Tab-separated table of C-alpha atoms in Angstrom:
chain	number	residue	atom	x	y	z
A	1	UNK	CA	-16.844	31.070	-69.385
A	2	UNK	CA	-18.404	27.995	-70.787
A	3	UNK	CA	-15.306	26.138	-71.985
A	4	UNK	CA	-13.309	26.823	-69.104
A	5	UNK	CA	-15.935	25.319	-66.811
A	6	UNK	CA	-15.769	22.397	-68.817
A	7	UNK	CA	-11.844	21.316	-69.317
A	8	UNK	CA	-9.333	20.804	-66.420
A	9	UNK	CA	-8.739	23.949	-64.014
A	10	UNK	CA	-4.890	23.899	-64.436
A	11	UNK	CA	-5.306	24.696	-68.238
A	12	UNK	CA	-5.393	28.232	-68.846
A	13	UNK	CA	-8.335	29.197	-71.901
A	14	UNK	CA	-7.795	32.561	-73.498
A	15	UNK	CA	-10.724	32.725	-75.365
A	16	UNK	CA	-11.881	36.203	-76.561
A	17	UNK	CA	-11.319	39.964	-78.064
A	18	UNK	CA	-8.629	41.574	-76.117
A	19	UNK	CA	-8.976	45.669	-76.476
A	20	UNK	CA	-6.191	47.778	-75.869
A	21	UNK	CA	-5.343	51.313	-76.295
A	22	UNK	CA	-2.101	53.105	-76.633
A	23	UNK	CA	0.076	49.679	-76.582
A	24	UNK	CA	3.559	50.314	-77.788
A	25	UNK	CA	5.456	47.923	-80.012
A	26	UNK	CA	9.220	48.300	-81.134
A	27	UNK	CA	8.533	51.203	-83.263
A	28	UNK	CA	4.966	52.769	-83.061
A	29	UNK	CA	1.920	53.387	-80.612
A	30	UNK	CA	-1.530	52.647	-82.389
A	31	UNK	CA	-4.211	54.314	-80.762
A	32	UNK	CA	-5.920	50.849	-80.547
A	33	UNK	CA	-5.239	47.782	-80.576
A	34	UNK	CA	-8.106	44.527	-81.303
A	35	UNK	CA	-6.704	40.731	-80.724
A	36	UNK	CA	-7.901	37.368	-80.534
A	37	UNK	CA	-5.994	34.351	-79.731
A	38	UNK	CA	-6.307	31.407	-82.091
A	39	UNK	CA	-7.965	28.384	-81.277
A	40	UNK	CA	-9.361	25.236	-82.514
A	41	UNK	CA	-11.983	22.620	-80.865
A	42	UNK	CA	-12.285	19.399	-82.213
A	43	UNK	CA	-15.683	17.061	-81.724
A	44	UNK	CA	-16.250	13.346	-81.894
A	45	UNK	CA	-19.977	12.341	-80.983
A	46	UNK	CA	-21.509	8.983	-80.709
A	47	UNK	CA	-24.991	8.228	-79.309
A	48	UNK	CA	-23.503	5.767	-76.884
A	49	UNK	CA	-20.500	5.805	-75.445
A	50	UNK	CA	-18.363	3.576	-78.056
A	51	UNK	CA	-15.962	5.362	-78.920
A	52	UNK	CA	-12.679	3.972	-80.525
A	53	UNK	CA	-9.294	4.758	-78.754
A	54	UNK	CA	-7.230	4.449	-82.583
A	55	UNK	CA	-10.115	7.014	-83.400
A	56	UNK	CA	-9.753	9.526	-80.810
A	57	UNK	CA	-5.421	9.417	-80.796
A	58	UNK	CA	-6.329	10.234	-84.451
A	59	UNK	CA	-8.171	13.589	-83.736
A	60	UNK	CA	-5.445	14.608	-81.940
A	61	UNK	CA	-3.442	14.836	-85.323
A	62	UNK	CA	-5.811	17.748	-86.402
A	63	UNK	CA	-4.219	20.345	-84.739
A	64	UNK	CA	-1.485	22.776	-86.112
A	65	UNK	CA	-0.112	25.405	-84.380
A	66	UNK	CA	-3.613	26.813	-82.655
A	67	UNK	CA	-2.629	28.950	-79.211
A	68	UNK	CA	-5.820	26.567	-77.692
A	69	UNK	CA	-6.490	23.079	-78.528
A	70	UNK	CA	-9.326	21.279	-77.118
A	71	UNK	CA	-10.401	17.883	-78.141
A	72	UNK	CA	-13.922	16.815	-76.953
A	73	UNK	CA	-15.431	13.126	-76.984
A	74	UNK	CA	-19.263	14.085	-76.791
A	75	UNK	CA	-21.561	10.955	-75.823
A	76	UNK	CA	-24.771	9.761	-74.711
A	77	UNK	CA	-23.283	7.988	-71.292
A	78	UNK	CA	-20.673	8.517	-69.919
A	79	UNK	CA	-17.154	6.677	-69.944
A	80	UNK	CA	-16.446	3.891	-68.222
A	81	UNK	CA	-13.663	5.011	-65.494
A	82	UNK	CA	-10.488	2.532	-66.717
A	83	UNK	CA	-11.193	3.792	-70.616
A	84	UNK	CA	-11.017	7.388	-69.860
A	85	UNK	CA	-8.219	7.223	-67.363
A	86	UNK	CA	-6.460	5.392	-69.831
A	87	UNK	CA	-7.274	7.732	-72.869
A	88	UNK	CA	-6.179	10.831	-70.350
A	89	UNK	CA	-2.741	9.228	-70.209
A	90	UNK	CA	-2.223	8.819	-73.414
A	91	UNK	CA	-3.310	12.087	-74.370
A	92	UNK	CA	-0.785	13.277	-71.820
A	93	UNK	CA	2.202	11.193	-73.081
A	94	UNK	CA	1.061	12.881	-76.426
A	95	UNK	CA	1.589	16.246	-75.546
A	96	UNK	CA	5.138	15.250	-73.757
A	97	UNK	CA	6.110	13.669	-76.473
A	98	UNK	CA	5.117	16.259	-79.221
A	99	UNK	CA	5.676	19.114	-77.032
A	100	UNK	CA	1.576	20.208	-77.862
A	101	UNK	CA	-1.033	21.495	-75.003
A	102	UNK	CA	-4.090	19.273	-76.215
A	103	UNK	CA	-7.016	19.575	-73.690
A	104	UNK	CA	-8.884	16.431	-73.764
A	105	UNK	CA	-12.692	16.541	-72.125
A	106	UNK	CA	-15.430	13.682	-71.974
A	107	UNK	CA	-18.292	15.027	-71.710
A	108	UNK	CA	-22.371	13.734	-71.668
A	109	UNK	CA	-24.561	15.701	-73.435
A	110	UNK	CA	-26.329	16.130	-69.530
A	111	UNK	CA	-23.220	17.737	-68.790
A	112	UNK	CA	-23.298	20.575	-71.823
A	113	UNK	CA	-26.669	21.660	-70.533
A	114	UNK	CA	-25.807	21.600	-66.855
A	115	UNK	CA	-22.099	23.932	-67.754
A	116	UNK	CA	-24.620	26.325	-69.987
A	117	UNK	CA	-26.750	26.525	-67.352
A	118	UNK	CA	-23.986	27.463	-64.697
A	119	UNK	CA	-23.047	29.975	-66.749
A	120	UNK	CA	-26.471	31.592	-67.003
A	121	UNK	CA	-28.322	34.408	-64.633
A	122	UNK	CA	-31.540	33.475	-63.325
A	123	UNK	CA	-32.911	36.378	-65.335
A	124	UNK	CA	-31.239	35.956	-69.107
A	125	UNK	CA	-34.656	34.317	-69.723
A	126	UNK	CA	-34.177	33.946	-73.340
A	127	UNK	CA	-30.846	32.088	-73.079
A	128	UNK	CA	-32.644	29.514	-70.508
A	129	UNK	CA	-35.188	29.290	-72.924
A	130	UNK	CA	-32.699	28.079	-75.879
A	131	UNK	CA	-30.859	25.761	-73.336
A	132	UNK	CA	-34.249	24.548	-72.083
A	133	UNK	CA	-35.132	23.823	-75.899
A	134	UNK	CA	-31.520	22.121	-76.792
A	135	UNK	CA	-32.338	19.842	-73.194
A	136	UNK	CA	-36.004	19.000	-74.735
A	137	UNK	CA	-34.093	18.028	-78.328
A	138	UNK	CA	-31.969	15.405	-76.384
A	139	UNK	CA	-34.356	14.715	-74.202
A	140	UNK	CA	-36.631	13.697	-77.171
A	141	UNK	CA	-33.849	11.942	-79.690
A	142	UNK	CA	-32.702	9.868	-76.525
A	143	UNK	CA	-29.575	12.052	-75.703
A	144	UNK	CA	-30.331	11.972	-71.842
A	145	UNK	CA	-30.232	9.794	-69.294
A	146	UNK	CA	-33.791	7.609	-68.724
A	147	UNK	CA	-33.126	5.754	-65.928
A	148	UNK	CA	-32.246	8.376	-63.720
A	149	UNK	CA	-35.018	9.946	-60.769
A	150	UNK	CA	-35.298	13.560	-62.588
A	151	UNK	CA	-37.009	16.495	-60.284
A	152	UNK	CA	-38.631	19.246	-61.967
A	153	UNK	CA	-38.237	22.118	-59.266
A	154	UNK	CA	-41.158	24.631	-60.142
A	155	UNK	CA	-41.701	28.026	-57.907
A	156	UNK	CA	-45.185	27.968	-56.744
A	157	UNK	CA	-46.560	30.980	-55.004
A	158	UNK	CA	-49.917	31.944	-53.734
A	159	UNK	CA	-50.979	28.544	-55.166
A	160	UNK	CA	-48.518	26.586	-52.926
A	161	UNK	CA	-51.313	25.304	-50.566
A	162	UNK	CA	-53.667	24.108	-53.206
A	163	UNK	CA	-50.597	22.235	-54.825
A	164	UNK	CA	-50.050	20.551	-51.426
A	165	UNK	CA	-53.958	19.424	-51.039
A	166	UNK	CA	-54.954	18.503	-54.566
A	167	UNK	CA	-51.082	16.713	-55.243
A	168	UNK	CA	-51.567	19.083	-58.475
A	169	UNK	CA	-49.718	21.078	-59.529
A	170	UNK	CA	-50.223	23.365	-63.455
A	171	UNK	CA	-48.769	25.581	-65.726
A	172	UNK	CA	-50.051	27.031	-69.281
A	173	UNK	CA	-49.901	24.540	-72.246
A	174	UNK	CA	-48.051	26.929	-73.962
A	175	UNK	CA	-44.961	25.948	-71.104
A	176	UNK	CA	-42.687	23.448	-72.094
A	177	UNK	CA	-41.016	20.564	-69.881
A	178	UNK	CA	-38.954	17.728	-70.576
A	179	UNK	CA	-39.117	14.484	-68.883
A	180	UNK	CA	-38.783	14.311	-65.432
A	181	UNK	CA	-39.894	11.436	-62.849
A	182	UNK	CA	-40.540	13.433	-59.834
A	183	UNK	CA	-41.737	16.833	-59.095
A	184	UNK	CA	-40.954	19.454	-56.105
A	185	UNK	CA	-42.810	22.606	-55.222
A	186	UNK	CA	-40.935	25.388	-54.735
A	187	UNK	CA	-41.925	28.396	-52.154
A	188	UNK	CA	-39.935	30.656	-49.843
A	189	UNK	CA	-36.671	29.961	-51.416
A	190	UNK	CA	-36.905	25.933	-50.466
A	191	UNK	CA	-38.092	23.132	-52.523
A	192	UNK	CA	-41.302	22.325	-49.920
A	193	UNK	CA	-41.944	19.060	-51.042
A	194	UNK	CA	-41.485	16.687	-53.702
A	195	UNK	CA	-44.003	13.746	-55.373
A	196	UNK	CA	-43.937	10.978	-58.226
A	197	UNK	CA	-45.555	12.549	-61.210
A	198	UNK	CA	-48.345	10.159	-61.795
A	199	UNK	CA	-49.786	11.963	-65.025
A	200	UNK	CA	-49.492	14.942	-67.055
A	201	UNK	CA	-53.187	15.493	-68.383
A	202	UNK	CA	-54.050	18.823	-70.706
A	203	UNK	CA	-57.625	19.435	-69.990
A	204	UNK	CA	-60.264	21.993	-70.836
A	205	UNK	CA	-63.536	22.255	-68.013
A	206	UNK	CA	-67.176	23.213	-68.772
A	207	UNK	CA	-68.320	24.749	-65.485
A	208	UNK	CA	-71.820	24.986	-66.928
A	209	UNK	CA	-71.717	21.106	-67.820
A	210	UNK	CA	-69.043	20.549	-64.927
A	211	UNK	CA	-67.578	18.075	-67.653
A	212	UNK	CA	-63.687	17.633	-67.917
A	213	UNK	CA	-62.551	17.185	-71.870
A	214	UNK	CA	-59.713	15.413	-72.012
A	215	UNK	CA	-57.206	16.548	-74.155
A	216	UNK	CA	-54.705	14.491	-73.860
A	217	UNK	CA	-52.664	12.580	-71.622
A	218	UNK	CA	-49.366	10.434	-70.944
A	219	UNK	CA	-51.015	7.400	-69.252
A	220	UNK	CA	-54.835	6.389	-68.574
A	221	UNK	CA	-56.905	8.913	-66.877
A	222	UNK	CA	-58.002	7.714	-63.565
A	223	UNK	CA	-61.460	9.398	-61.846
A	224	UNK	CA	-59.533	10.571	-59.011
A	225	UNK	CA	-57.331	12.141	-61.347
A	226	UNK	CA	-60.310	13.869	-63.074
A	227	UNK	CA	-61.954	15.081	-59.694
A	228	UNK	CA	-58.682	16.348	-58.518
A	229	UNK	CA	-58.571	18.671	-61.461
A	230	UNK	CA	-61.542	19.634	-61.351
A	231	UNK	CA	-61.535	20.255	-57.494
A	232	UNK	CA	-58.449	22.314	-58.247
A	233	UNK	CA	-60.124	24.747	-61.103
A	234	UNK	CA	-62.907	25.409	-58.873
A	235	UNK	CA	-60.000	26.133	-55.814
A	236	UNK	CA	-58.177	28.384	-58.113
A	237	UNK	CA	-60.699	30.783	-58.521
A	238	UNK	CA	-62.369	30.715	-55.221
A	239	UNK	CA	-59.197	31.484	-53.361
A	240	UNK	CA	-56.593	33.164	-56.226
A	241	UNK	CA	-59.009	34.783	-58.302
A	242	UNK	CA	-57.632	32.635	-60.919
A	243	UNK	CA	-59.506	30.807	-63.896
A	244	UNK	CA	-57.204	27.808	-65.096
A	245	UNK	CA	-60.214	25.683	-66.568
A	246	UNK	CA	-58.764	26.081	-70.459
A	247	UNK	CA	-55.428	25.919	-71.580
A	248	UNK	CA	-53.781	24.370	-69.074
A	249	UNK	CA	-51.804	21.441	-68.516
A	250	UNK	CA	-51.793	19.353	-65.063
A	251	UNK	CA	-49.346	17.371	-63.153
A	252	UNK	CA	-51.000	14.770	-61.363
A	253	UNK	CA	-48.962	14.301	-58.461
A	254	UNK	CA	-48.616	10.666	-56.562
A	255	UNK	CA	-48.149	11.498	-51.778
A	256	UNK	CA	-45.989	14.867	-51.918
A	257	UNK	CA	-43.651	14.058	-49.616
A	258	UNK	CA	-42.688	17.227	-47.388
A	259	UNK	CA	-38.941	18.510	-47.215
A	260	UNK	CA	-36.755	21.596	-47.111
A	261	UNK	CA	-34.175	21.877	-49.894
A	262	UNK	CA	-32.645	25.292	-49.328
A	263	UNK	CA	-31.690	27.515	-52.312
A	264	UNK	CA	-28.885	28.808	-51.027
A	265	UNK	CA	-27.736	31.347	-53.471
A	266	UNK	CA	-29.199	35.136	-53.402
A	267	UNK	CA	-32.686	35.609	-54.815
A	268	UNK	CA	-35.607	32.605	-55.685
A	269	UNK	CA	-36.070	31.176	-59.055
A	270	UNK	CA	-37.356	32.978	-62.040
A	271	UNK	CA	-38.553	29.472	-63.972
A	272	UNK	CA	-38.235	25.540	-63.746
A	273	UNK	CA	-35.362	23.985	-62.891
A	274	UNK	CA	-34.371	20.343	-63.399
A	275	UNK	CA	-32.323	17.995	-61.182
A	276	UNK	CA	-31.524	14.791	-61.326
A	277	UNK	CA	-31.808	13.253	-57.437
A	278	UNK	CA	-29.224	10.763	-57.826
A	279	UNK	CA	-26.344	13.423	-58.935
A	280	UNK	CA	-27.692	15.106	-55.360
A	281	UNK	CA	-28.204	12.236	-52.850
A	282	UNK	CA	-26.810	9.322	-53.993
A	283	UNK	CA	-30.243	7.368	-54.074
A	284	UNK	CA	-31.571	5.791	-57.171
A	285	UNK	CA	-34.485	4.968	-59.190
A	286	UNK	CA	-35.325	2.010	-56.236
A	287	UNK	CA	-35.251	4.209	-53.815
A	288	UNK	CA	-39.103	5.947	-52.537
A	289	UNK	CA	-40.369	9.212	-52.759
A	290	UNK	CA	-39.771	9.461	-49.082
A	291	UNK	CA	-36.683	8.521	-49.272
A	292	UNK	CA	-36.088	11.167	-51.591
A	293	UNK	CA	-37.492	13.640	-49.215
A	294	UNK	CA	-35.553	12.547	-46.163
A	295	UNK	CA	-32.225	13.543	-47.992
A	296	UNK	CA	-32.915	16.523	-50.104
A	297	UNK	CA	-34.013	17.836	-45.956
A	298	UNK	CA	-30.306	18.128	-45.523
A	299	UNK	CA	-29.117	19.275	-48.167
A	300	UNK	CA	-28.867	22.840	-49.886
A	301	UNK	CA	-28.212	23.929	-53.577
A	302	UNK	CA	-27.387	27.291	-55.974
């Protein structure tokens, strides 16, 4: 369950119809019985992470006699470590001293989509695709995190070697993908290798004129960028039988760095997945691609 992946373990969430049948009370047996336990979540949100204590303590003044009570600061960044430590105790001497059982949770707006996604089957492709469309909103009204090294984790089949020798890899315009800084090919249950993304360039090729139009781009187009492309339309079909020349978007791909980050739960991916390497490794945005590679090697993920 969502919420309960999101507040403390030790606090019990009994969220939900209950069905029984043939439950007796003091004088009578109905043949069924349909409950649900009362609750009440209240929200504070600030693009930052600003939040005023006063403010907060005041929320907690909203609740009545609810069975569960969870109060949520939702932010941008998250708190710094003294402020929410000390906003935990209070909240705690609150409940002691009102007798109440007020869950308080701090939580980024990276963290929402990463507990939806937990909670989500590799193939409920719909609900990814609404979670994957809330992570684009906050990706585009500056919810997430920009300084972060973000991997886009894409499964590439048959097309894995051309993706290795053209540092290319494509997908269908129609496809959409948030920000990320890095990209890692995805093949045999492993992420294979992982690269800078240099450029993302939607192009359209006239193998009769073999002319690249330009579409558009997110920086300038460079003419080993264009060849590239074009080497890898021609590749497509040769060896896959596939024709990619209009619309199609590329990722133009800086040295792909080789590694082996395991999937380690059953089954490969049905779709994208994003990461962000920092979270996994430790390393940060001044660390190199190769750096990257060396420690997603020994490491494994679900």
């Amino acid at each position: 369950m969502f919420l309960q992946s999101i507040v403390d373990s030790s606090i019990e969430l009994k969220i939900g119809v209950r069905f029984a049948q043939q439950e007796k009370s003091s004088k009578s047996v109905p043949d069924g019985i349909i409950t649900q336990h009362s609750f009440k979540i209240a929200i504070e949100t600030k693009l930052g992470n600003d939040f005023g204590t006063a403010q907060l303590l005041n929320h907690l003044e909203c609740f009545k006699d609810e069975e569960v009570k969870i109060l949520i600061a939702l932010s941008s960044r998250p708190f710094e470590t003294s402020i929410l430590e000390n906003l935990k105790e209070r909240v705690k001497n609150y409940n002691i001293s009102n007798q109440t059982k007020i869950a308080f949770v701090a939580l980024t707006f990276n963290d929402v989509i990463k507990a939806f996604k937990e909670q989500v089957n590799d193939y409920d492709l719909e609900l990814l695709d609404i979670i994957e469309d809330f992570n684009l909103f906050c990706d585009n009204t500056g919810l997430l995190p920009k300084d972060n090294p973000r991997l886009l984790i894409v499964p590439c089949g048959d097309s894995i070697r051309d993706n290795f020798k053209y540092r290319m890899y494509y997908d269908p315009v129609t496809r959409k993908h948030t920000r990320a800084t890095h990209l890692g090919v995805y093949n045999a249950k492993k992420v294979q290798g992982i690269a800078k993304i240099a450029n993302i360039i939607e192009a359209n090729y006239d193998d009769a004129l073999d002319v690249l139009n330009i579409i558009s781009s997110e920086n300038d187009v460079t003419i080993d960028q264009q060849q590239r492309i074009i080497d890898i339309i021609k590749a497509s079909v040769q060896t896959l039988g596939w024709s990619i020349k209009n619309g199609h978007k590329f990722f133009c791909l800086d040295d792909l760095e080789k590694t082996s980050f395991r999937k380690n739960s059953k089954g490969g991916i049905m779709g994208k997945r994003y990461m962000y390497i920092d979270e996994i490794t430790g390393l940060n945005k001044d660390n190199t691609t190769k750096e990257f590679a060396e420690s997603l090697n020994s490491l494994t993920w679900d």
